[in-house]
Coordinates of C-alpha atoms in Angstrom, one line a residue:
Chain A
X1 CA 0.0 0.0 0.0
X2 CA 2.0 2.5 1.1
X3 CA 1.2 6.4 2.1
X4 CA 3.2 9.5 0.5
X5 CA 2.7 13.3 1.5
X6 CA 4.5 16.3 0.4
X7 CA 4.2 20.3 1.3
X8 CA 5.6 22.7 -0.6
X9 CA 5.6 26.4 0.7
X10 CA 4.7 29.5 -1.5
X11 CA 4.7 31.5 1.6
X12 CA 8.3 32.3 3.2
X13 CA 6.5 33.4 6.3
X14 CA 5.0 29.6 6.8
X15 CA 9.2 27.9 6.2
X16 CA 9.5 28.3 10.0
X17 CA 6.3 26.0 11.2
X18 CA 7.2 23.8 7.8
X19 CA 7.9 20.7 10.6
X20 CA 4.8 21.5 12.3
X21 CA 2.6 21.5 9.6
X22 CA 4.3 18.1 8.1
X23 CA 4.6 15.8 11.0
X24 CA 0.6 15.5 11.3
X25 CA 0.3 14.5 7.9
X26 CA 2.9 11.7 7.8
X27 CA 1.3 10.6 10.6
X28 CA -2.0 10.4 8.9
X29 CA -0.8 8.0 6.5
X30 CA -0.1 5.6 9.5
X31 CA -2.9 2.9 8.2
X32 CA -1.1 3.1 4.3
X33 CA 2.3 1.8 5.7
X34 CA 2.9 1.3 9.8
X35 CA 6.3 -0.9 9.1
X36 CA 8.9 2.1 8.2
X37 CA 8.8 6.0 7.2
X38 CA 11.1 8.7 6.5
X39 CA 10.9 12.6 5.4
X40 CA 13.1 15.0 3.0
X41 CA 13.8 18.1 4.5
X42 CA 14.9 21.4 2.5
X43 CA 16.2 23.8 4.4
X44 CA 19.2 25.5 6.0
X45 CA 21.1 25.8 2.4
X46 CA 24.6 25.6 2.5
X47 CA 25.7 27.0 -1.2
X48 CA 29.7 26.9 -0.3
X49 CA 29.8 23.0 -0.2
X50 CA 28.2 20.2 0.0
X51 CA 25.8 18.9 2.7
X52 CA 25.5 15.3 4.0
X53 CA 23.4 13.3 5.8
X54 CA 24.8 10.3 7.4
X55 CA 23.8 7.1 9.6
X56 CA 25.7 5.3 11.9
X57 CA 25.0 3.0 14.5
X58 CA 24.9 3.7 18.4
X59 CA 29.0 3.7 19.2
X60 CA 29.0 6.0 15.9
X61 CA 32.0 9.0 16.8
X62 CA 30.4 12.1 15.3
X63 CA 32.8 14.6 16.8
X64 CA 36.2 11.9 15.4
X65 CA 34.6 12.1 12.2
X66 CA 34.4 15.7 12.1
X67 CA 38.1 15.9 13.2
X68 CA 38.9 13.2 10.6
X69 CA 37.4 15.3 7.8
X70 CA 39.1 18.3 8.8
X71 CA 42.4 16.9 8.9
X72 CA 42.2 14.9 5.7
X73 CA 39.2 16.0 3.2
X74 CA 39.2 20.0 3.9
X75 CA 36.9 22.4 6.1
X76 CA 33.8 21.6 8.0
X77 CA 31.3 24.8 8.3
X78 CA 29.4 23.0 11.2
X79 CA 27.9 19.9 12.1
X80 CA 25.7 18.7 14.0
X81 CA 23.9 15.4 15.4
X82 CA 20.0 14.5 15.6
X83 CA 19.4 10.9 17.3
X84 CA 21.8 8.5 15.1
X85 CA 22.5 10.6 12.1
X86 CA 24.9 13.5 11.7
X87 CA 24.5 16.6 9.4
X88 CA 27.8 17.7 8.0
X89 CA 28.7 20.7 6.0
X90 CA 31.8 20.2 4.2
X91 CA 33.8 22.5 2.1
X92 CA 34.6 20.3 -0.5
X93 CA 33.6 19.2 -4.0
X94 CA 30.8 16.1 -3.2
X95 CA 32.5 13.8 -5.2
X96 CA 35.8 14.1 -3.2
X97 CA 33.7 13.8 0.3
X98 CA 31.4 10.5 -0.9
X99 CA 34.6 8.8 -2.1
X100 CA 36.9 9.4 1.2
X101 CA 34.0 8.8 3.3
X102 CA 33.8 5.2 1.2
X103 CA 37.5 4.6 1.6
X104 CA 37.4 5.7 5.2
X105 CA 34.3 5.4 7.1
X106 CA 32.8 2.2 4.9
X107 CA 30.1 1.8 8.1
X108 CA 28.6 5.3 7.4
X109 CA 25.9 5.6 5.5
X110 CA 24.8 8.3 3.7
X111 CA 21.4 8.9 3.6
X112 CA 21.7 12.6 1.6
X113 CA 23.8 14.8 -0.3
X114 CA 23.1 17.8 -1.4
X115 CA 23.0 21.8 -0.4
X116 CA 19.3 21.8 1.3
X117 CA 18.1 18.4 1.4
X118 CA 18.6 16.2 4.6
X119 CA 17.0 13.3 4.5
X120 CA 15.7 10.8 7.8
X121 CA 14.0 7.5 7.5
X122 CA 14.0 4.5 9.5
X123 CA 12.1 1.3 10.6
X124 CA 8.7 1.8 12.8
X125 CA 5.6 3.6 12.9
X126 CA 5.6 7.0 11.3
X127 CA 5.0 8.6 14.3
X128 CA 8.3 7.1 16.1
X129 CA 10.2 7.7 13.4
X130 CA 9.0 11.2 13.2
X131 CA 10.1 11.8 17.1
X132 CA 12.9 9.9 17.1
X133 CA 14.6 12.6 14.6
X134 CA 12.1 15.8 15.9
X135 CA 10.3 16.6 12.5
X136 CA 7.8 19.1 14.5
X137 CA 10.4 21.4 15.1
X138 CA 11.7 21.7 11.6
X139 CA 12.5 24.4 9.6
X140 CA 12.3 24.9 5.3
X141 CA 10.8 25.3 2.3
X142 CA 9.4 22.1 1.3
X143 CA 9.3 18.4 2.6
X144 CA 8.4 15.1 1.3
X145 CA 7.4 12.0 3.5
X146 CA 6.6 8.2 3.4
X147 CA 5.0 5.8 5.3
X148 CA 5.7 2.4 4.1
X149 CA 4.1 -0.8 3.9
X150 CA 7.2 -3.1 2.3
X151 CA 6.3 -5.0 -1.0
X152 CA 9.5 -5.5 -3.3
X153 CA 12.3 -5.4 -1.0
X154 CA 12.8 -6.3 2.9
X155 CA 11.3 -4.2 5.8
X156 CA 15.4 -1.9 6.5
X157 CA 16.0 1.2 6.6
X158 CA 17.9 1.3 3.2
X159 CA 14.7 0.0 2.0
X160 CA 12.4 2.7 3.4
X161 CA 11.8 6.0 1.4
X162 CA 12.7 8.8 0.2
X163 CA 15.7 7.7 -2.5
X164 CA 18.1 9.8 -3.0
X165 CA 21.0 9.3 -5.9
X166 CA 21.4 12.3 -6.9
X167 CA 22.3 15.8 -5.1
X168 CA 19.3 17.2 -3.2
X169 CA 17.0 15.1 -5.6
X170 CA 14.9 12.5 -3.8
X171 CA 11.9 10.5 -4.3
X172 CA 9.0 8.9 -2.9
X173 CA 6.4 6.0 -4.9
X174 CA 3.4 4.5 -4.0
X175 CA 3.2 1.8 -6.1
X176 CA 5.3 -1.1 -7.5
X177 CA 7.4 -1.4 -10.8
X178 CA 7.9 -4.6 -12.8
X179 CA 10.8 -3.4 -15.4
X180 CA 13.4 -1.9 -12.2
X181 CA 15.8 -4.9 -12.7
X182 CA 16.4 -4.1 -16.3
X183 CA 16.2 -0.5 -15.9
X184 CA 18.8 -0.9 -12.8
X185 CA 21.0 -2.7 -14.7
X186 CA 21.3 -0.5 -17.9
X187 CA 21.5 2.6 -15.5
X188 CA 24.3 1.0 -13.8
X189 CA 26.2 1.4 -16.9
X190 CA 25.7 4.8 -17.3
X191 CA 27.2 5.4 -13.8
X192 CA 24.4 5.5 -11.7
X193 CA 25.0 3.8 -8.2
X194 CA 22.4 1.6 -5.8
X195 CA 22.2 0.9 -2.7
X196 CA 19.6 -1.6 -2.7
X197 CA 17.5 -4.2 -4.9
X198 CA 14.3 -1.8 -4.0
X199 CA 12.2 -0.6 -6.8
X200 CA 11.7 2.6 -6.2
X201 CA 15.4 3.8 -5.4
X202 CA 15.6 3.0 -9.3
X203 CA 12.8 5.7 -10.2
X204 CA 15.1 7.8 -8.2
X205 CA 18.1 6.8 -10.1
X206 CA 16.2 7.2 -13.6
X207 CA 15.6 11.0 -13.0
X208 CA 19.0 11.2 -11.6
X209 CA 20.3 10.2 -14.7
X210 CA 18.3 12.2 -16.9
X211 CA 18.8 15.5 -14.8
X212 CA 22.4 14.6 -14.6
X213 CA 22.1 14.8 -18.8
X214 CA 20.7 18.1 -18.9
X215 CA 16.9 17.3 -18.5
X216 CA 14.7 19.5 -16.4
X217 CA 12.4 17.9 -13.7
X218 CA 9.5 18.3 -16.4
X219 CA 11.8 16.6 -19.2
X220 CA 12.8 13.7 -17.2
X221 CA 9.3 13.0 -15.4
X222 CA 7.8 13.1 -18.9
X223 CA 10.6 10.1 -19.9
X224 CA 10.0 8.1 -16.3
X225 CA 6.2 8.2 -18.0
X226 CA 7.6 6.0 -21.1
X227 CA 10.2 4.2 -19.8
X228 CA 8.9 2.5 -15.7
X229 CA 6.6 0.2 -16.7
X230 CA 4.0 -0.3 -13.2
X231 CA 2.1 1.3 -10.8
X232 CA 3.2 4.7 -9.6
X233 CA 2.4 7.8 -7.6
X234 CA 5.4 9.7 -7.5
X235 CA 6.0 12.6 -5.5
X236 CA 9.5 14.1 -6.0
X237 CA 11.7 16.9 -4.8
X238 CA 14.5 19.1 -6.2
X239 CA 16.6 22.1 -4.1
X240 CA 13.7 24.2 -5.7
X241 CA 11.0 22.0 -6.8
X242 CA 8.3 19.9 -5.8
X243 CA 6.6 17.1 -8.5
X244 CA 3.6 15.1 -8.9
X245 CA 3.3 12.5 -11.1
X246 CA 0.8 8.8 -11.5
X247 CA 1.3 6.3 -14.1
X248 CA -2.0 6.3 -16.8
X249 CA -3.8 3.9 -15.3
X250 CA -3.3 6.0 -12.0
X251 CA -4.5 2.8 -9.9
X252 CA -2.1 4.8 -6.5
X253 CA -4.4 7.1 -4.8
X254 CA -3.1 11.0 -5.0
X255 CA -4.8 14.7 -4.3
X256 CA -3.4 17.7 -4.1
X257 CA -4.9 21.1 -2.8
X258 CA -3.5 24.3 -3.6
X259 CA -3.9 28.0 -1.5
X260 CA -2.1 31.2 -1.9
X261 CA 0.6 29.6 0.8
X262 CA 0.9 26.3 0.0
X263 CA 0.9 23.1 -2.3
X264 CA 0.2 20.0 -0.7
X265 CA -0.1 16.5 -1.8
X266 CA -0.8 13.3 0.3
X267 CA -2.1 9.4 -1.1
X268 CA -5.3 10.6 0.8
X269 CA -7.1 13.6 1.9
X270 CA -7.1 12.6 5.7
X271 CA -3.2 13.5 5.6
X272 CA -4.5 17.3 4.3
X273 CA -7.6 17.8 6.6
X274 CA -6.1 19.8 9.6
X275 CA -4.0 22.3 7.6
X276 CA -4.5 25.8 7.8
X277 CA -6.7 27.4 5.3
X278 CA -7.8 23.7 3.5
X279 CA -11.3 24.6 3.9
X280 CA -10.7 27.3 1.0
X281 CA -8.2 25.5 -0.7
X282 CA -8.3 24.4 -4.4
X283 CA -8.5 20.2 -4.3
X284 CA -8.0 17.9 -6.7
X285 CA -7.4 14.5 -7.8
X286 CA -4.0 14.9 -10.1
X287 CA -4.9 13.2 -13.7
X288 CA -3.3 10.1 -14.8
X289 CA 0.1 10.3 -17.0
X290 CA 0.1 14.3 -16.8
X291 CA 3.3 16.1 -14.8
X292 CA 2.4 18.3 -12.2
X293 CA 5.6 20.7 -11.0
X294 CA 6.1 23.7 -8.7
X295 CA 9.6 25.4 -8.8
X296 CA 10.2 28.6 -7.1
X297 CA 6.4 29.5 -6.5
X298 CA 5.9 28.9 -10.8
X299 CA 2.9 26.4 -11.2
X300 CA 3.3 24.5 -14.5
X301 CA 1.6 21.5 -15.6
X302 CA 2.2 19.7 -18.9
X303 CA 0.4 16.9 -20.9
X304 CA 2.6 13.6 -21.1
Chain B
X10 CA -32.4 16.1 13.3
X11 CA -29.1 14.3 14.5
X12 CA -26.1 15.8 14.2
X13 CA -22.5 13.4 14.6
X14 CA -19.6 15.4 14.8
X15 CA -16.9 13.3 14.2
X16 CA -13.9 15.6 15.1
X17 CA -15.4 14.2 18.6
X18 CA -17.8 11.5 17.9
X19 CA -16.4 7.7 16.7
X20 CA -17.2 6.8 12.7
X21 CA -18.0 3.3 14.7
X22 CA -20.2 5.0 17.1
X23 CA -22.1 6.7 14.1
X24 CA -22.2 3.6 11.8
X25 CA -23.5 1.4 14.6
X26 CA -26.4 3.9 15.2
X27 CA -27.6 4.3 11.3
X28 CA -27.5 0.2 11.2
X29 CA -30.1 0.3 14.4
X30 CA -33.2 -1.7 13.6
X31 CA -35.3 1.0 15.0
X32 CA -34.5 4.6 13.9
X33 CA -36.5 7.2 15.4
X34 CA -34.7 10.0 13.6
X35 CA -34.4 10.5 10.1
X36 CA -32.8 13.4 9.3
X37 CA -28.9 13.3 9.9
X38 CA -26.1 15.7 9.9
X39 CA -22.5 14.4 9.8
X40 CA -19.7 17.3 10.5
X41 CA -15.8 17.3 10.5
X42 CA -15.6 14.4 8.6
X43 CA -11.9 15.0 7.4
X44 CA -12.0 12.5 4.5
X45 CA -12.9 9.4 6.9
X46 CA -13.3 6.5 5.2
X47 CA -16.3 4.1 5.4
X48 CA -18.9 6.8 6.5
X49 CA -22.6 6.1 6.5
X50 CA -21.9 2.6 4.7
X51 CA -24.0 -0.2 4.9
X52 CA -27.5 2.1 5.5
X53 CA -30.7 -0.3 5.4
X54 CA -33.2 2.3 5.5
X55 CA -35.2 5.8 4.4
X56 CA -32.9 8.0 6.2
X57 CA -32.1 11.0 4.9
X58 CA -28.2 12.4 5.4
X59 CA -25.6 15.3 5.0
X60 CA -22.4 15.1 5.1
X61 CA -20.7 18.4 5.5
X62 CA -17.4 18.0 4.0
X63 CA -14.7 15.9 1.9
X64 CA -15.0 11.9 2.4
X65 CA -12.7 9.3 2.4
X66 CA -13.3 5.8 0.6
X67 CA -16.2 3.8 0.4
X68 CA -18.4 6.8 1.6
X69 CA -22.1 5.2 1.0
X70 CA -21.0 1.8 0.0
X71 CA -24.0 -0.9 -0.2
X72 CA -26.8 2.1 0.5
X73 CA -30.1 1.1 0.5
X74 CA -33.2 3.4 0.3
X75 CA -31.0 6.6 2.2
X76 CA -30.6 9.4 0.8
X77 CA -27.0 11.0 1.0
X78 CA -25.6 14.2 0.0
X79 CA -21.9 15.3 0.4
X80 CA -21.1 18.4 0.6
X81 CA -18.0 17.9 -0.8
X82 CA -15.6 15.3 -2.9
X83 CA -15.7 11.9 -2.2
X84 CA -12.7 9.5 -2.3
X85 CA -12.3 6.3 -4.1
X86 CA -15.4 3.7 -4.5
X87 CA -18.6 6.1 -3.4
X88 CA -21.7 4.3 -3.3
X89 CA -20.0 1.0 -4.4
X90 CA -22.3 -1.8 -4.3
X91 CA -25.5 0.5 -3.7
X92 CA -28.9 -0.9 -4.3
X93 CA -31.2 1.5 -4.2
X94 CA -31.4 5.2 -2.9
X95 CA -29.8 8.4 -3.8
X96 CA -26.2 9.3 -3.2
X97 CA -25.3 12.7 -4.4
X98 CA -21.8 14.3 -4.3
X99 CA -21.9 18.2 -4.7
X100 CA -18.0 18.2 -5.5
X101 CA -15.8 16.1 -7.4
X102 CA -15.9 12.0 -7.4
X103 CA -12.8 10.2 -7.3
X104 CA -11.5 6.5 -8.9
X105 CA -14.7 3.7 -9.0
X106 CA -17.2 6.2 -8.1
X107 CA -21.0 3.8 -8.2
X108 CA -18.6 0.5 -9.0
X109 CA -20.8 -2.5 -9.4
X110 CA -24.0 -0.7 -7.6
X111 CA -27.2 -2.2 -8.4
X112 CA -29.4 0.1 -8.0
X113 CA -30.8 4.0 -7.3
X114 CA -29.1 7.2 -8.2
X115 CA -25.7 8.6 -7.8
X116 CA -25.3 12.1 -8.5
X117 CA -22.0 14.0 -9.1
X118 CA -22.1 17.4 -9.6
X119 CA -18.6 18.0 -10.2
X120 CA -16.6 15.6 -12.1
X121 CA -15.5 11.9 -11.5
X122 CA -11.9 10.4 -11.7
X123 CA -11.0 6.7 -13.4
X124 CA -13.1 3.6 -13.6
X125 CA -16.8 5.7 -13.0
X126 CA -19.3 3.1 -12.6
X127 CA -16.9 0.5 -13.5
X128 CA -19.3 -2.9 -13.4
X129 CA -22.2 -1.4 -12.8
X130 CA -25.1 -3.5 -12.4
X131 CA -28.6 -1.5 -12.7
X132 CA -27.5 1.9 -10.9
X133 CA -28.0 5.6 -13.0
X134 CA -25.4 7.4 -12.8
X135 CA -25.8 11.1 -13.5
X136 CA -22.5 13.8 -14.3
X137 CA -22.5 17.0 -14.6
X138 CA -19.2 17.3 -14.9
X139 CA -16.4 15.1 -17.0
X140 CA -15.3 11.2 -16.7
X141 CA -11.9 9.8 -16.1
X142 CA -10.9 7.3 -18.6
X143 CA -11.7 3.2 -18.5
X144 CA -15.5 4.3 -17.4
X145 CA -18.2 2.0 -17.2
X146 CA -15.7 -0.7 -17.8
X147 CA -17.5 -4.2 -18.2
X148 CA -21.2 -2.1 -16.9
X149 CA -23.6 -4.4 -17.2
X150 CA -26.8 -2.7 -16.8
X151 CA -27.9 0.5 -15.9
X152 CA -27.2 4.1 -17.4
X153 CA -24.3 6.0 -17.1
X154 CA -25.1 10.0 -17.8
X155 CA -22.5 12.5 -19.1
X156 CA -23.0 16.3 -19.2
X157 CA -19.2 17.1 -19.3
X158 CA -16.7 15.3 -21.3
X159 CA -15.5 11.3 -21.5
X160 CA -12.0 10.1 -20.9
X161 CA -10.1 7.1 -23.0
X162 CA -12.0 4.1 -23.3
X163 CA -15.5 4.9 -22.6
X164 CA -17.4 1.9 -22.2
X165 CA -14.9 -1.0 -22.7
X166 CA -16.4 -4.5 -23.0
X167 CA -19.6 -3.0 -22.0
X168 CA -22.4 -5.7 -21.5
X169 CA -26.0 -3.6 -21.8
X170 CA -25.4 0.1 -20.2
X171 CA -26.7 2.7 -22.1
X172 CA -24.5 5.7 -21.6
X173 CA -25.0 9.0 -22.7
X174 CA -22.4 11.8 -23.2
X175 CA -22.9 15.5 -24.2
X176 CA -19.2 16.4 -24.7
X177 CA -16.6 14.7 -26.5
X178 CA -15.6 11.0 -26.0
X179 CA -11.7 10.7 -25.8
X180 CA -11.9 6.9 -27.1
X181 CA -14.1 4.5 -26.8
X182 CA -13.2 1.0 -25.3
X183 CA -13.4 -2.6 -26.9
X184 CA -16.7 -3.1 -29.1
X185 CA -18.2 0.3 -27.3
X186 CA -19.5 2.1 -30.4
X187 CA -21.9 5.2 -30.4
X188 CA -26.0 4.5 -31.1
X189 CA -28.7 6.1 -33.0
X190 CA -30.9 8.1 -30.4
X191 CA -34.5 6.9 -31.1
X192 CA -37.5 8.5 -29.0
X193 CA -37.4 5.9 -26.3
X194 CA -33.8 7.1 -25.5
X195 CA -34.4 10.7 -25.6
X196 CA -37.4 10.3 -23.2
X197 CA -35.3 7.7 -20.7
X198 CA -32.2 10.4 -20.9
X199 CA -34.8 13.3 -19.8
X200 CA -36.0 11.1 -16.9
X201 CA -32.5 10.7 -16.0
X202 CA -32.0 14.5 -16.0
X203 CA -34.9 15.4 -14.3
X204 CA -34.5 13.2 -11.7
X205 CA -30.6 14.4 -11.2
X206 CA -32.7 17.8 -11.2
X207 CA -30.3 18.7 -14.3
X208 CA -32.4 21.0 -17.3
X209 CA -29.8 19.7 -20.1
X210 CA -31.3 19.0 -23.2
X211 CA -31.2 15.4 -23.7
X212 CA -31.1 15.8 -27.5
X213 CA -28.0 17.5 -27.1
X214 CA -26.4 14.0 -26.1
X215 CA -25.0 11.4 -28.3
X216 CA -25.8 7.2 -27.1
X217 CA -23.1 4.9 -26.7
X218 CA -23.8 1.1 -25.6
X219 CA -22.2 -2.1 -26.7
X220 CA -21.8 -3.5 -30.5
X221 CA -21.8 -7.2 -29.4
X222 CA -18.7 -8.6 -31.2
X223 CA -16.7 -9.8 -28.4
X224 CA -16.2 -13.8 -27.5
X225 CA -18.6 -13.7 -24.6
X226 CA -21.2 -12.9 -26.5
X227 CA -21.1 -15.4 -29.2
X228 CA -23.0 -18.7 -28.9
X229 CA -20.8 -21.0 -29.6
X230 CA -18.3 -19.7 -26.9
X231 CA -21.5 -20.6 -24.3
X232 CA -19.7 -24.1 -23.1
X233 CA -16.5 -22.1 -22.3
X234 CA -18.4 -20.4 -19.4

């Protein structure tokens, strides 16, 4: 089954309650998928670097990493820890940070790059997961969530949403594809790397690729629409955009609702019912096999 | 009048009281309902019911003789399975809306998503607005009414719906083809309308039904089944 949200902000004013207004509605989607969840965050940009978001177990150093970094990759602008993940901004080119942090901390995992996103996911109900890492109190501009009931790969936290391959891209499906194997394979070639058999992270790696090759969100949505074959809802975010997209026979519930504030999207409408303003809010169902995408307050929807 | 409130009041609660044997009231308000799913399903009797606000799945499923109005949209499957009654939605219908009802009248003002009426058995369903594709898929009796527009594959392996569209038809589904509109479907369509209390003019319409070409409805496929 599975539940997916999303809240994208129009209104700067609302990027300080962003947490606040999220965690209810990943909660919402408990029933959809009560076996893992996980959230995007963008926020707190960091333009002179890179930004990582990494897991480690319960022994996990933070504070020897940071020293290690310093003294061997280049500067550290600040980090910081939040339950068993740590947020570090690095002053370094991202390639040069993933591959020492390969070679030198193999147990780390890295759950985001990017220069807003930070991503935090784990096994359990949405609601612990959503404590555990203190969504409430968040901060940004836009946020996508999951809730997960597992289907095509094991019940881990590699295997719960968002995916991210690709710098501050991440995505999150309702649904299941049948061609990922194939598709993971061939993008595999082109240089794409995965960190799991799941579905999904492959839809992420698809638009990863095609970004990478000069596609816009719009471009390489309307290329996921002919080339994942199975049942989607997408919901997917950039540094600056927010996407909706279902596969044409658009069997994965979706609805958005749009104010002067705020996009929103959730599987259902429970996950939207105690925002702020909903009652005057524009709601709709998002049609099957057409691209929905908000970038820097720009509403823009195109025909597949 | 009896009002739930179900920002307070359990969907349970409410569901368990409009299945009593003996209902003394029969006029019914339902507030807050914050796209719960399952509300007022299952109703066995000549109740009349609001619902102020957006529903959740399955709102009205298996209705008999109530009659339910949303003020609002209405997730996936309303009225599935209803026999008889009216079930009006004065916003937007998503996926399935009236799948496999029997009987009475669904009413959706605004427009339905995917799969409307998809094996419908004897129920009318009235639109003002437009259809999602794959419509009336398999309907096997009953009338389907259109005042907006159809999406793809209107009508596929229909059985005996008549369905009637005023707008354009995107496609039209396996051995779906449009019908001559003879008197006796003019006068059923303005029944129809009239009863959805819509003043279209039902020889603005065009008639589509089923062309009978496909295997299950030749004889000599009969010992296959």
């Amino acid at each position: 089954m599975c539940g997916i949200v999303g809240l994208y902000l129009k209104n700067q004013k609302l990027e300080s309650d962003l947490g606040a207004l999220f965690a209810p509605m990943l909660e919402a989607m408990t029933d959809r998928g009560p076996d893992s969840a996980g959230f995007a965050v963008y926020g707190d940009e960091y333009a002179s670097g890179i930004k990582l978001t990494l897991q480690g177990d319960a022994a996990m150093d933070w504070e020897a990493l940071a020293k290690r970094f310093e003294s061997t990759l280049g500067p550290v602008d600040g980090w910081f820890t939040n339950a068993d993940v740590g947020v570090f901004k690095l002053g370094v080119d991202e390639r040069f940070a993933l591959a020492w942090l390969a070679e030198n901390a193999p147990e780390v995992r890295v759950l985001s790059a990017g220069q807003s996103i930070e991503i935090l996911k784990g096994v359990g109900l949405p609601n612990d997961v959503a404590e555990r890492y203190g969504l409430a109190g968040m901060k940004g501009s836009h946020a996508i969530g999951h809730t997960r009931m597992a289907t095509e790969s094991a019940v881990t936290l590699e295997g719960s949403h968002p995916f991210s391959t690709g710098l501050d891209l991440c995505l999150v499906h309702n649904g299941s594809l049948s061609n990922h194997n194939w598709l993971r394979s061939k993008l595999k070639r082109a240089g794409i790397s995965f960190k799991t058999d799941n579905d999904s992270e492959v839809a992420a790696g698809y638009l990863t690729w095609r970004m990478a090759k000069g596609d816009s969100l719009t471009q390489a949505l309307k290329g996921a629409l002919n080339d994942l074959d199975g049942f989607f809802t997408f919901t997917v975010g950039t540094q600056d955009g927010f996407a909706v997209v279902r596969d044409p026979i658009a069997c994965k519930p979706a609805v958005i609702a749009e104010t002067d504030d705020y996009v929103v999207m959730a599987s259902e409408y429970r996950a939207l019912a105690k925002l702020p303003g909903i009652d005057k809010a524009r709601v709709w169902e998002p049609e099957p096999g057409k691209i929905y995408v908000w970038e820097r307050s720009v509403a823009n929807v195109e025909a597949a | 009048m009896t009002t739930y409130d179900l920002s307070t009041d359990s969907l349970r609660a409410l569901n368990q009281a409009l299945h009593e044997e003996e209902i003394s009231a029969r006029e019914w308000r339902i507030t807050h309902p914050d796209g719960a799913h399952n509300i007022a399903c299952g109703v066995n009797d000549a109740l009349c019911i609001d619902i102020d606000g957006h529903v959740g799945y399955y709102c009205a499923g298996m209705n008999q003789k109530a009659q339910i109005t949303i003020h609002g949209n209405a997730g996936v499957g309303v009225a599935e399975n209803m026999m008889s009654g009216c079930v009006r939605i004065k916003g937007d219908a998503s996926q399935s809306a009236g799948a496999t009802a029997h009987g009475g009248l669904l009413v959706i003002e605004g427009n339905a998503s995917a799969r409307c009426g998809i094996s419908m058995k004897g129920v009318d369903i009235v639109v003002k607005g437009n259809i999602g594709p794959m419509s009336a898929f398999m309907g096997q009796a009953g009338n389907l009414v259109v005042c907006g527009d159809a999406g793809e594959a209107l009508g596929d392996s229909l059985y005996e719906v008549h369905i009637y569209v005023k707008g354009e038809v995107a496609s039209l589904g396996a051995d779906c083809v449009q019908k001559e509109m003879r008197q006796e479907h003019v006068d059923e369509l303005a029944q129809l309308l009239s009863r959805a209390g819509l003043d279209d003019d039902p020889a603005s319409f065009k008639r589509y039904g089923s062309a009978r070409e496909l295997y299950n409805f030749k004889v000599d496929n009969a010992t296959a089944y």
